[in-house]
Short mmCIF file of the C-alpha atoms (twelve columns), coordinates in Angstrom:
data_MODEL
# 
_entry.id   MODEL 
# 
loop_
_atom_site.group_PDB 
_atom_site.id 
_atom_site.type_symbol 
_atom_site.label_atom_id 
_atom_site.label_alt_id 
_atom_site.label_comp_id 
_atom_site.label_asym_id 
_atom_site.label_seq_id 
_atom_site.Cartn_x 
_atom_site.Cartn_y 
_atom_site.Cartn_z 
_atom_site.pdbx_PDB_model_num 
ATOM 1   C CA . MET A 1   5.568   -24.626 -7.206  1 
ATOM 2   C CA . GLN A 2   6.842   -21.465 -8.874  1 
ATOM 3   C CA . VAL A 3   5.409   -17.968 -8.972  1 
ATOM 4   C CA . LYS A 4   4.114   -17.206 -12.472 1 
ATOM 5   C CA . ALA A 5   2.952   -14.007 -14.118 1 
ATOM 6   C CA . HIS A 6   0.201   -15.972 -15.855 1 
ATOM 7   C CA . PHE A 7   -0.798  -19.503 -16.830 1 
ATOM 8   C CA . GLY A 8   -1.628  -18.841 -20.464 1 
ATOM 9   C CA . ASN A 9   -4.689  -16.590 -20.346 1 
ATOM 10  C CA . PRO A 10  -4.292  -13.545 -18.076 1 
ATOM 11  C CA . MET A 11  -7.773  -12.125 -18.743 1 
ATOM 12  C CA . ILE A 12  -9.602  -15.344 -17.881 1 
ATOM 13  C CA . GLU A 13  -7.371  -15.785 -14.818 1 
ATOM 14  C CA . GLN A 14  -8.154  -12.249 -13.720 1 
ATOM 15  C CA . ARG A 15  -11.903 -12.745 -13.968 1 
ATOM 16  C CA . SER A 16  -11.638 -16.062 -12.121 1 
ATOM 17  C CA . LEU A 17  -9.572  -14.463 -9.362  1 
ATOM 18  C CA . SER A 18  -11.981 -11.521 -9.058  1 
ATOM 19  C CA . GLU A 19  -14.921 -13.905 -8.649  1 
ATOM 20  C CA . GLY A 20  -13.191 -15.952 -5.954  1 
ATOM 21  C CA . ASP A 21  -12.792 -19.041 -8.119  1 
ATOM 22  C CA . SER A 22  -8.986  -19.069 -8.048  1 
ATOM 23  C CA . VAL A 23  -6.059  -18.030 -5.873  1 
ATOM 24  C CA . CYS A 24  -2.683  -16.479 -6.648  1 
ATOM 25  C CA . LEU A 25  0.781   -17.515 -5.495  1 
ATOM 26  C CA . MET A 26  2.315   -14.099 -4.875  1 
ATOM 27  C CA . ASP A 27  5.854   -12.813 -5.365  1 
ATOM 28  C CA . PRO A 28  8.296   -13.782 -2.584  1 
ATOM 29  C CA . CYS A 29  7.738   -11.819 0.607   1 
ATOM 30  C CA . GLY A 30  9.925   -10.960 3.572   1 
ATOM 31  C CA . ILE A 31  8.523   -12.298 6.850   1 
ATOM 32  C CA . ILE A 32  9.775   -11.295 10.302  1 
ATOM 33  C CA . THR A 33  8.311   -12.479 13.595  1 
ATOM 34  C CA . ALA A 34  8.390   -10.407 16.773  1 
ATOM 35  C CA . THR A 35  7.724   -12.646 19.775  1 
ATOM 36  C CA . GLY A 36  7.396   -11.658 23.419  1 
ATOM 37  C CA . ALA A 37  5.171   -9.936  25.940  1 
ATOM 38  C CA . ASP A 38  6.197   -6.422  24.845  1 
ATOM 39  C CA . ARG A 39  5.903   -6.946  21.082  1 
ATOM 40  C CA . LEU A 40  2.695   -4.957  20.463  1 
ATOM 41  C CA . THR A 41  3.473   -1.972  22.688  1 
ATOM 42  C CA . TRP A 42  6.978   -1.938  21.185  1 
ATOM 43  C CA . LEU A 43  5.718   -1.983  17.583  1 
ATOM 44  C CA . HIS A 44  3.061   0.581   18.526  1 
ATOM 45  C CA . SER A 45  5.809   2.979   19.625  1 
ATOM 46  C CA . LEU A 46  7.790   2.583   16.395  1 
ATOM 47  C CA . LEU A 47  5.168   2.489   13.652  1 
ATOM 48  C CA . SER A 48  2.350   4.707   12.403  1 
ATOM 49  C CA . GLN A 49  -0.552  2.417   13.334  1 
ATOM 50  C CA . ASN A 50  -2.307  1.770   16.656  1 
ATOM 51  C CA . LEU A 51  -1.085  -1.765  17.383  1 
ATOM 52  C CA . LYS A 52  -1.091  -2.094  21.155  1 
ATOM 53  C CA . ASN A 53  -4.648  -3.466  21.233  1 
ATOM 54  C CA . LEU A 54  -4.402  -5.740  18.187  1 
ATOM 55  C CA . ASN A 55  -6.288  -8.915  19.084  1 
ATOM 56  C CA . PRO A 56  -5.122  -12.455 18.286  1 
ATOM 57  C CA . GLY A 57  -6.086  -13.310 14.726  1 
ATOM 58  C CA . GLU A 58  -6.387  -9.668  13.661  1 
ATOM 59  C CA . SER A 59  -4.227  -7.914  11.097  1 
ATOM 60  C CA . ALA A 60  -3.173  -4.354  10.324  1 
ATOM 61  C CA . GLU A 61  -1.112  -2.178  8.013   1 
ATOM 62  C CA . ALA A 62  1.558   0.204   9.291   1 
ATOM 63  C CA . LEU A 63  4.359   2.418   8.033   1 
ATOM 64  C CA . LEU A 64  7.888   2.986   9.226   1 
ATOM 65  C CA . LEU A 65  8.679   6.642   8.592   1 
ATOM 66  C CA . ASP A 66  11.850  8.693   8.691   1 
ATOM 67  C CA . PRO A 67  12.014  11.789  10.953  1 
ATOM 68  C CA . GLN A 68  10.641  13.965  8.120   1 
ATOM 69  C CA . GLY A 69  7.618   11.709  7.653   1 
ATOM 70  C CA . HIS A 70  8.778   10.001  4.450   1 
ATOM 71  C CA . ILE A 71  7.870   6.332   4.044   1 
ATOM 72  C CA . GLU A 72  10.718  3.885   4.609   1 
ATOM 73  C CA . GLN A 73  8.706   0.664   4.915   1 
ATOM 74  C CA . GLN A 74  5.141   -0.435  4.219   1 
ATOM 75  C CA . ILE A 75  4.393   -3.307  6.619   1 
ATOM 76  C CA . LYS A 76  1.542   -5.823  6.858   1 
ATOM 77  C CA . ILE A 77  1.073   -7.257  10.348  1 
ATOM 78  C CA . ILE A 78  -0.753  -10.325 11.676  1 
ATOM 79  C CA . ASP A 79  -0.845  -11.118 15.396  1 
ATOM 80  C CA . ASP A 80  -1.474  -14.622 16.764  1 
ATOM 81  C CA . GLY A 81  -1.517  -13.758 20.479  1 
ATOM 82  C CA . GLU A 82  2.125   -14.712 21.012  1 
ATOM 83  C CA . SER A 83  3.929   -13.381 17.938  1 
ATOM 84  C CA . SER A 84  3.446   -10.555 15.484  1 
ATOM 85  C CA . TRP A 85  4.131   -11.547 11.875  1 
ATOM 86  C CA . LEU A 86  5.497   -8.689  9.774   1 
ATOM 87  C CA . MET A 87  5.274   -8.945  5.973   1 
ATOM 88  C CA . VAL A 88  7.376   -6.634  3.781   1 
ATOM 89  C CA . ASN A 89  8.835   -6.516  0.291   1 
ATOM 90  C CA . GLN A 90  11.549  -9.136  0.036   1 
ATOM 91  C CA . GLU A 91  14.380  -6.653  -0.574  1 
ATOM 92  C CA . ASN A 92  13.387  -4.691  2.540   1 
ATOM 93  C CA . THR A 93  13.558  -7.649  4.923   1 
ATOM 94  C CA . GLN A 94  17.124  -7.414  6.156   1 
ATOM 95  C CA . PRO A 95  17.220  -3.592  6.476   1 
ATOM 96  C CA . LEU A 96  14.016  -3.707  8.537   1 
ATOM 97  C CA . LEU A 97  15.272  -6.584  10.684  1 
ATOM 98  C CA . ASP A 98  18.557  -4.768  11.330  1 
ATOM 99  C CA . TRP A 99  16.769  -1.565  12.351  1 
ATOM 100 C CA . LEU A 100 14.256  -3.338  14.568  1 
ATOM 101 C CA . THR A 101 17.063  -5.248  16.280  1 
ATOM 102 C CA . LYS A 102 18.714  -1.954  17.218  1 
ATOM 103 C CA . MET A 103 15.452  -0.716  18.739  1 
ATOM 104 C CA . VAL A 104 14.730  -3.662  21.061  1 
ATOM 105 C CA . PHE A 105 16.803  -2.351  23.989  1 
ATOM 106 C CA . ARG A 106 15.389  -3.952  27.168  1 
ATOM 107 C CA . MET A 107 11.991  -4.811  25.751  1 
ATOM 108 C CA . LYS A 108 10.806  -8.422  25.933  1 
ATOM 109 C CA . VAL A 109 10.916  -9.003  22.192  1 
ATOM 110 C CA . GLU A 110 12.710  -11.597 20.086  1 
ATOM 111 C CA . LEU A 111 13.034  -11.180 16.326  1 
ATOM 112 C CA . GLN A 112 13.435  -13.851 13.678  1 
ATOM 113 C CA . ASN A 113 13.594  -13.890 9.885   1 
ATOM 114 C CA . ARG A 114 11.052  -16.520 8.753   1 
ATOM 115 C CA . SER A 115 11.027  -15.631 5.052   1 
ATOM 116 C CA . ILE A 116 12.376  -18.946 3.808   1 
ATOM 117 C CA . GLU A 117 9.668   -20.914 5.635   1 
ATOM 118 C CA . PHE A 118 6.566   -19.367 4.041   1 
ATOM 119 C CA . VAL A 119 5.003   -18.223 0.797   1 
ATOM 120 C CA . VAL A 120 2.057   -15.867 0.329   1 
ATOM 121 C CA . VAL A 121 -1.190  -16.858 -1.383  1 
ATOM 122 C CA . GLY A 122 -3.701  -14.147 -2.268  1 
ATOM 123 C CA . SER A 123 -7.450  -14.325 -2.861  1 
ATOM 124 C CA . VAL A 124 -10.507 -12.085 -2.778  1 
ATOM 125 C CA . LYS A 125 -12.008 -14.022 0.114   1 
ATOM 126 C CA . PRO A 126 -10.476 -15.608 3.235   1 
ATOM 127 C CA . ARG A 127 -9.391  -19.216 2.825   1 
ATOM 128 C CA . PRO A 128 -8.385  -20.326 6.344   1 
ATOM 129 C CA . GLU A 129 -7.923  -23.924 5.195   1 
ATOM 130 C CA . LEU A 130 -4.940  -22.779 3.107   1 
ATOM 131 C CA . ALA A 131 -3.176  -20.766 5.812   1 
ATOM 132 C CA . PHE A 132 -0.627  -21.929 8.361   1 
ATOM 133 C CA . SER A 133 -2.076  -21.787 11.882  1 
ATOM 134 C CA . SER A 134 0.027   -20.326 14.664  1 
ATOM 135 C CA . ASN A 135 -1.243  -20.471 18.244  1 
ATOM 136 C CA . SER A 136 -4.542  -21.777 16.793  1 
ATOM 137 C CA . HIS A 137 -4.965  -18.732 14.504  1 
ATOM 138 C CA . PRO A 138 -4.726  -19.019 10.701  1 
ATOM 139 C CA . LEU A 139 -2.245  -16.425 9.484   1 
ATOM 140 C CA . ILE A 140 -4.351  -14.303 7.151   1 
ATOM 141 C CA . TRP A 141 -3.772  -10.624 6.425   1 
ATOM 142 C CA . LYS A 142 -6.937  -8.718  5.500   1 
ATOM 143 C CA . ASP A 143 -6.524  -5.629  3.341   1 
ATOM 144 C CA . GLN A 144 -8.736  -2.829  4.677   1 
ATOM 145 C CA . TRP A 145 -8.554  -0.835  1.422   1 
ATOM 146 C CA . PRO A 146 -10.671 1.050   0.349   1 
ATOM 147 C CA . GLY A 147 -12.095 1.414   3.857   1 
ATOM 148 C CA . VAL A 148 -10.878 3.629   6.662   1 
ATOM 149 C CA . THR A 149 -9.437  2.052   9.795   1 
ATOM 150 C CA . PRO A 150 -10.018 3.641   13.236  1 
ATOM 151 C CA . GLY A 151 -7.998  6.839   13.534  1 
ATOM 152 C CA . GLY A 152 -7.507  7.032   9.777   1 
ATOM 153 C CA . TYR A 153 -8.576  9.589   7.170   1 
ATOM 154 C CA . ARG A 154 -9.393  9.098   3.500   1 
ATOM 155 C CA . TYR A 155 -8.939  11.886  0.954   1 
ATOM 156 C CA . SER A 156 -10.332 9.950   -2.004  1 
ATOM 157 C CA . THR A 157 -14.014 9.936   -2.893  1 
ATOM 158 C CA . ARG A 158 -13.500 7.435   -5.739  1 
ATOM 159 C CA . ALA A 159 -16.025 4.605   -5.584  1 
ATOM 160 C CA . VAL A 160 -14.130 1.314   -5.392  1 
ATOM 161 C CA . THR A 161 -15.062 -2.261  -4.563  1 
ATOM 162 C CA . TYR A 162 -12.033 -4.288  -3.513  1 
ATOM 163 C CA . SER A 163 -11.499 -7.308  -1.301  1 
ATOM 164 C CA . TRP A 164 -8.118  -8.927  -0.734  1 
ATOM 165 C CA . PHE A 165 -6.628  -11.443 1.693   1 
ATOM 166 C CA . GLU A 166 -3.087  -12.784 1.922   1 
ATOM 167 C CA . HIS A 167 -2.406  -16.169 3.520   1 
ATOM 168 C CA . LEU A 168 0.903   -17.418 4.890   1 
ATOM 169 C CA . VAL A 169 1.415   -20.968 3.618   1 
ATOM 170 C CA . GLU A 170 4.269   -23.266 4.615   1 
ATOM 171 C CA . ALA A 171 6.723   -23.334 1.711   1 
ATOM 172 C CA . SER A 172 7.374   -27.044 2.220   1 
ATOM 173 C CA . LYS A 173 3.658   -27.811 1.792   1 
ATOM 174 C CA . VAL A 174 2.644   -25.355 -0.918  1 
ATOM 175 C CA . ASP A 175 2.393   -28.005 -3.648  1 
ATOM 176 C CA . SER A 176 -0.033  -30.124 -1.654  1 
ATOM 177 C CA . VAL A 177 -1.982  -27.135 -0.290  1 
ATOM 178 C CA . LEU A 178 -2.529  -25.624 -3.742  1 
ATOM 179 C CA . GLY A 179 -2.593  -28.881 -5.686  1 
ATOM 180 C CA . LYS A 180 -6.359  -28.851 -6.185  1 
ATOM 181 C CA . GLU A 181 -6.757  -25.077 -6.454  1 
ATOM 182 C CA . SER A 182 -7.394  -23.113 -9.637  1 
ATOM 183 C CA . LEU A 183 -4.450  -20.726 -9.982  1 
ATOM 184 C CA . ALA A 184 -4.156  -17.219 -11.383 1 
ATOM 185 C CA . GLY A 185 -0.870  -15.497 -12.136 1 
ATOM 186 C CA . THR A 186 0.500   -12.394 -10.462 1 
ATOM 187 C CA . MET A 187 -0.602  -10.254 -13.438 1 
ATOM 188 C CA . ALA A 188 -4.197  -10.961 -12.438 1 
ATOM 189 C CA . ALA A 189 -3.681  -9.948  -8.813  1 
ATOM 190 C CA . ASP A 190 -1.830  -6.802  -9.834  1 
ATOM 191 C CA . ALA A 191 -4.563  -5.747  -12.255 1 
ATOM 192 C CA . LEU A 192 -7.192  -5.994  -9.506  1 
ATOM 193 C CA . ARG A 193 -4.958  -3.936  -7.207  1 
ATOM 194 C CA . VAL A 194 -4.332  -1.227  -9.804  1 
ATOM 195 C CA . ALA A 195 -8.040  -1.010  -10.632 1 
ATOM 196 C CA . ALA A 196 -8.729  -0.401  -6.927  1 
ATOM 197 C CA . GLY A 197 -6.085  2.348   -6.752  1 
ATOM 198 C CA . ARG A 198 -4.299  0.389   -4.025  1 
ATOM 199 C CA . PRO A 199 -0.713  1.636   -3.528  1 
ATOM 200 C CA . ARG A 200 2.114   -0.788  -2.792  1 
ATOM 201 C CA . GLN A 201 5.894   -0.515  -2.597  1 
ATOM 202 C CA . SER A 202 6.197   0.359   -6.321  1 
ATOM 203 C CA . GLU A 203 4.300   3.593   -5.616  1 
ATOM 204 C CA . ILE A 204 6.780   4.522   -2.878  1 
ATOM 205 C CA . ASP A 205 10.097  6.310   -3.313  1 
ATOM 206 C CA . GLU A 206 12.451  8.129   -0.962  1 
ATOM 207 C CA . LYS A 207 10.265  11.270  -1.038  1 
ATOM 208 C CA . SER A 208 6.876   9.614   -0.487  1 
ATOM 209 C CA . LEU A 209 4.569   10.948  2.210   1 
ATOM 210 C CA . PRO A 210 1.594   8.850   3.400   1 
ATOM 211 C CA . HIS A 211 -0.789  11.651  2.370   1 
ATOM 212 C CA . GLU A 212 0.326   11.472  -1.276  1 
ATOM 213 C CA . LEU A 213 -0.815  7.846   -1.558  1 
ATOM 214 C CA . ASP A 214 -3.967  8.103   0.602   1 
ATOM 215 C CA . LEU A 215 -2.330  5.791   3.126   1 
ATOM 216 C CA . LEU A 216 -3.685  7.787   6.060   1 
ATOM 217 C CA . ALA A 217 -6.827  5.727   5.464   1 
ATOM 218 C CA . THR A 218 -5.421  2.291   6.286   1 
ATOM 219 C CA . ALA A 219 -1.879  2.621   7.633   1 
ATOM 220 C CA . VAL A 220 -1.877  5.635   9.978   1 
ATOM 221 C CA . HIS A 221 -3.673  6.398   13.246  1 
ATOM 222 C CA . LEU A 222 -3.852  10.183  13.489  1 
ATOM 223 C CA . SER A 223 -4.670  10.262  17.206  1 
ATOM 224 C CA . LYS A 224 -1.587  8.407   18.381  1 
ATOM 225 C CA . GLY A 225 1.767   10.062  18.771  1 
ATOM 226 C CA . CYS A 226 5.310   9.297   19.812  1 
ATOM 227 C CA . TYR A 227 6.442   7.548   16.641  1 
ATOM 228 C CA . ARG A 228 9.103   8.748   14.273  1 
ATOM 229 C CA . GLY A 229 7.702   11.141  11.670  1 
ATOM 230 C CA . GLN A 230 4.448   11.774  13.548  1 
ATOM 231 C CA . GLU A 231 4.890   15.561  13.705  1 
ATOM 232 C CA . SER A 232 5.353   15.802  9.939   1 
ATOM 233 C CA . VAL A 233 2.303   13.617  9.314   1 
ATOM 234 C CA . ALA A 234 0.141   15.858  11.502  1 
ATOM 235 C CA . LYS A 235 1.538   19.100  10.078  1 
ATOM 236 C CA . VAL A 236 0.889   18.203  6.437   1 
ATOM 237 C CA . HIS A 237 -2.559  16.777  7.176   1 
ATOM 238 C CA . ASN A 238 -3.724  19.668  9.337   1 
ATOM 239 C CA . LEU A 239 -1.992  22.719  7.894   1 
ATOM 240 C CA . GLY A 240 -0.420  21.909  4.538   1 
ATOM 241 C CA . HIS A 241 -0.808  19.980  1.304   1 
ATOM 242 C CA . PRO A 242 1.271   17.031  0.092   1 
ATOM 243 C CA . PRO A 243 3.451   18.100  -2.869  1 
ATOM 244 C CA . ARG A 244 2.429   15.106  -5.010  1 
ATOM 245 C CA . ARG A 245 -0.659  12.975  -5.417  1 
ATOM 246 C CA . LEU A 246 -1.549  9.455   -6.502  1 
ATOM 247 C CA . THR A 247 -3.851  9.311   -9.512  1 
ATOM 248 C CA . PHE A 248 -5.529  6.574   -11.522 1 
ATOM 249 C CA . LEU A 249 -5.034  6.640   -15.289 1 
ATOM 250 C CA . HIS A 250 -7.223  5.340   -18.073 1 
ATOM 251 C CA . LEU A 251 -4.804  4.685   -20.935 1 
ATOM 252 C CA . ASP A 252 -5.414  4.883   -24.660 1 
ATOM 253 C CA . GLY A 253 -5.311  1.287   -25.862 1 
ATOM 254 C CA . SER A 254 -4.727  2.013   -29.548 1 
ATOM 255 C CA . GLU A 255 -0.972  1.489   -29.178 1 
ATOM 256 C CA . HIS A 256 -1.546  -2.036  -27.813 1 
ATOM 257 C CA . SER A 257 1.195   -1.595  -25.220 1 
ATOM 258 C CA . LEU A 258 1.491   -0.750  -21.549 1 
ATOM 259 C CA . PRO A 259 3.902   1.784   -20.072 1 
ATOM 260 C CA . ASP A 260 6.732   0.639   -17.848 1 
ATOM 261 C CA . VAL A 261 7.157   1.595   -14.217 1 
ATOM 262 C CA . GLY A 262 9.069   4.872   -14.167 1 
ATOM 263 C CA . ASP A 263 7.854   6.150   -17.551 1 
ATOM 264 C CA . GLU A 264 7.560   9.934   -17.525 1 
ATOM 265 C CA . ILE A 265 4.254   11.791  -17.578 1 
ATOM 266 C CA . ARG A 266 3.602   15.217  -19.078 1 
ATOM 267 C CA . VAL A 267 0.549   17.405  -19.422 1 
ATOM 268 C CA . SER A 268 -0.598  17.220  -23.034 1 
ATOM 269 C CA . GLY A 269 1.126   19.928  -25.077 1 
ATOM 270 C CA . SER A 270 3.867   20.524  -22.491 1 
ATOM 271 C CA . GLU A 271 7.450   19.280  -22.303 1 
ATOM 272 C CA . LYS A 272 7.646   19.512  -18.516 1 
ATOM 273 C CA . VAL A 273 7.744   16.185  -16.670 1 
ATOM 274 C CA . VAL A 274 5.069   16.214  -13.954 1 
ATOM 275 C CA . GLY A 275 5.208   12.639  -12.669 1 
ATOM 276 C CA . LYS A 276 5.841   8.987   -13.370 1 
ATOM 277 C CA . VAL A 277 3.982   5.729   -13.831 1 
ATOM 278 C CA . THR A 278 4.228   3.496   -10.758 1 
ATOM 279 C CA . SER A 279 2.086   0.508   -11.845 1 
ATOM 280 C CA . ALA A 280 0.362   -0.525  -15.073 1 
ATOM 281 C CA . ALA A 281 -1.971  -3.368  -16.000 1 
ATOM 282 C CA . GLN A 282 -4.401  -4.668  -18.590 1 
ATOM 283 C CA . HIS A 283 -7.760  -5.052  -16.851 1 
ATOM 284 C CA . PHE A 284 -10.328 -7.521  -18.126 1 
ATOM 285 C CA . GLU A 285 -13.113 -4.910  -18.021 1 
ATOM 286 C CA . MET A 286 -11.415 -1.498  -17.913 1 
ATOM 287 C CA . GLY A 287 -8.700  -2.130  -20.484 1 
ATOM 288 C CA . PRO A 288 -5.227  -0.585  -20.057 1 
ATOM 289 C CA . ILE A 289 -4.913  1.225   -16.727 1 
ATOM 290 C CA . ALA A 290 -2.162  2.591   -14.504 1 
ATOM 291 C CA . LEU A 291 -1.326  4.276   -11.239 1 
ATOM 292 C CA . ALA A 292 0.902   7.326   -11.252 1 
ATOM 293 C CA . VAL A 293 2.359   9.808   -8.802  1 
ATOM 294 C CA . ILE A 294 2.183   13.335  -10.198 1 
ATOM 295 C CA . SER A 295 2.725   16.880  -8.994  1 
ATOM 296 C CA . ARG A 296 -0.090  18.392  -6.952  1 
ATOM 297 C CA . SER A 297 0.013   21.413  -9.285  1 
ATOM 298 C CA . VAL A 298 -1.360  19.350  -12.199 1 
ATOM 299 C CA . SER A 299 -5.010  20.215  -12.723 1 
ATOM 300 C CA . GLU A 300 -7.396  17.365  -11.979 1 
ATOM 301 C CA . ASP A 301 -8.968  17.651  -15.434 1 
ATOM 302 C CA . SER A 302 -5.693  17.870  -17.380 1 
ATOM 303 C CA . ALA A 303 -5.176  15.385  -20.197 1 
ATOM 304 C CA . LEU A 304 -1.842  13.621  -19.789 1 
ATOM 305 C CA . GLY A 305 0.663   11.833  -21.984 1 
ATOM 306 C CA . VAL A 306 2.914   8.940   -20.966 1 
ATOM 307 C CA . SER A 307 6.262   8.659   -22.754 1 
ATOM 308 C CA . SER A 308 6.748   4.915   -23.178 1 
ATOM 309 C CA . SER A 309 9.044   2.743   -25.260 1 
ATOM 310 C CA . GLY A 310 6.079   2.011   -27.531 1 
ATOM 311 C CA . GLY A 311 5.340   5.682   -28.128 1 
ATOM 312 C CA . LEU A 312 3.266   8.397   -26.507 1 
ATOM 313 C CA . ILE A 313 0.219   7.027   -24.677 1 
ATOM 314 C CA . ALA A 314 -2.672  9.396   -24.001 1 
ATOM 315 C CA . ALA A 315 -4.124  9.191   -20.495 1 
ATOM 316 C CA . THR A 316 -7.066  10.628  -18.591 1 
ATOM 317 C CA . GLN A 317 -7.197  10.954  -14.823 1 
ATOM 318 C CA . GLU A 318 -9.578  9.468   -12.311 1 
ATOM 319 C CA . ILE A 319 -8.784  11.204  -9.035  1 
ATOM 320 C CA . ILE A 320 -7.557  9.240   -6.039  1 
ATOM 321 C CA . VAL A 321 -5.827  11.946  -3.988  1 
ATOM 322 C CA . PRO A 322 -7.330  15.364  -4.846  1 
ATOM 323 C CA . GLN A 323 -5.412  18.622  -5.053  1 
ATOM 324 C CA . SER A 324 -7.257  19.734  -1.919  1 
ATOM 325 C CA . ALA A 325 -5.821  16.897  0.217   1 
ATOM 326 C CA . GLY A 326 -4.520  18.116  3.562   1 
ATOM 327 C CA . LYS A 327 -5.135  21.374  5.389   1 
ATOM 328 C CA . VAL A 328 -8.131  19.989  7.255   1 
ATOM 329 C CA . VAL A 329 -7.735  22.589  10.025  1 
ATOM 330 C CA . GLU A 330 -8.631  26.185  9.234   1 
ATOM 331 C CA . VAL A 331 -6.458  28.553  11.239  1 
ATOM 332 C CA . PRO A 332 -8.513  31.626  12.201  1 
ATOM 333 C CA . LYS A 333 -7.122  34.976  11.154  1 
ATOM 334 C CA . LEU A 334 -6.301  37.250  14.064  1 
ATOM 335 C CA . PRO A 335 -7.806  40.739  14.002  1 
ATOM 336 C CA . ARG A 336 -5.382  43.514  13.183  1 
ATOM 337 C CA . LEU A 337 -4.161  45.465  16.169  1 
ATOM 338 C CA . LYS A 338 -4.856  49.168  16.309  1 
ATOM 339 C CA . LEU A 339 -1.852  51.339  17.024  1 
ATOM 340 C CA . GLY A 340 -2.245  55.007  17.788  1 
ATOM 341 C CA . GLY A 341 -5.876  54.953  16.771  1 
ATOM 342 C CA . ARG A 342 -5.071  53.608  13.324  1 
ATOM 343 C CA . SER A 343 -5.660  50.031  12.141  1 
# 
């Protein structure tokens, strides 16, 4: 069975998927297992999330950051009590495996690339009968977006309803497992994600900070330390502001075209580029929509224009990460010292 963008009617597929009447065979995913007694404490020390107490059958989201706090990897994790299953973008699999291998040292952890053995099936509700069971636990990753996980912090006040589960299915059995299922294409799944303002790897570049994408809510535990990039995460959140922000765009549909990922964004009437489109979709209720990463300096009520191959597309913002994001700690001003009787 092949991954398909759609099966002939993307809008009907999208509605069916949103109502739980169909499932989606997702794009190929990189899958790495970490097996051994030290796996959770080891991953806990390397990644942004609190993982040491992850119970069998539970899942989480975590980030691998560079020393400056920029996102290198967005990782979905399922634990079965014996192994942790790490899911990443396919092109990131080998770089992550190579780096993790270097970090094992004397820890009781064994790593294995399992990507060829499994495919990922998404749905808006858990379907344990579809998932491969490991150590008696169906391998299902539950997306916590738009909630806030323990130790997390959400900047957005945008009202969103979103439910998403990803199931690991044996590649050799996918035809029989999905044979009787109603299928939706990946365009349907992506439209639901974009409508929810849910960032994925396409929103991430070499400069991305977790704060810019509101990922402190689901992928970072602010009370744990001792992982690479932790100091930068705390500094921006407590004392500073992220230089960019994720925003949701309602697009003018009169051009009957969607922008491409990477298309430049300008404030209406200005020639200065202030951001780029990171995802775009045609939603069955909302029409043409997109996610974009733009400069924090752009006013929240500014009308925007997207320069696409089909022409200039007008866009209005619906705020995900506000300009005020960060600086949650107010540093008190010290009183001026008096010298020689003068202040």
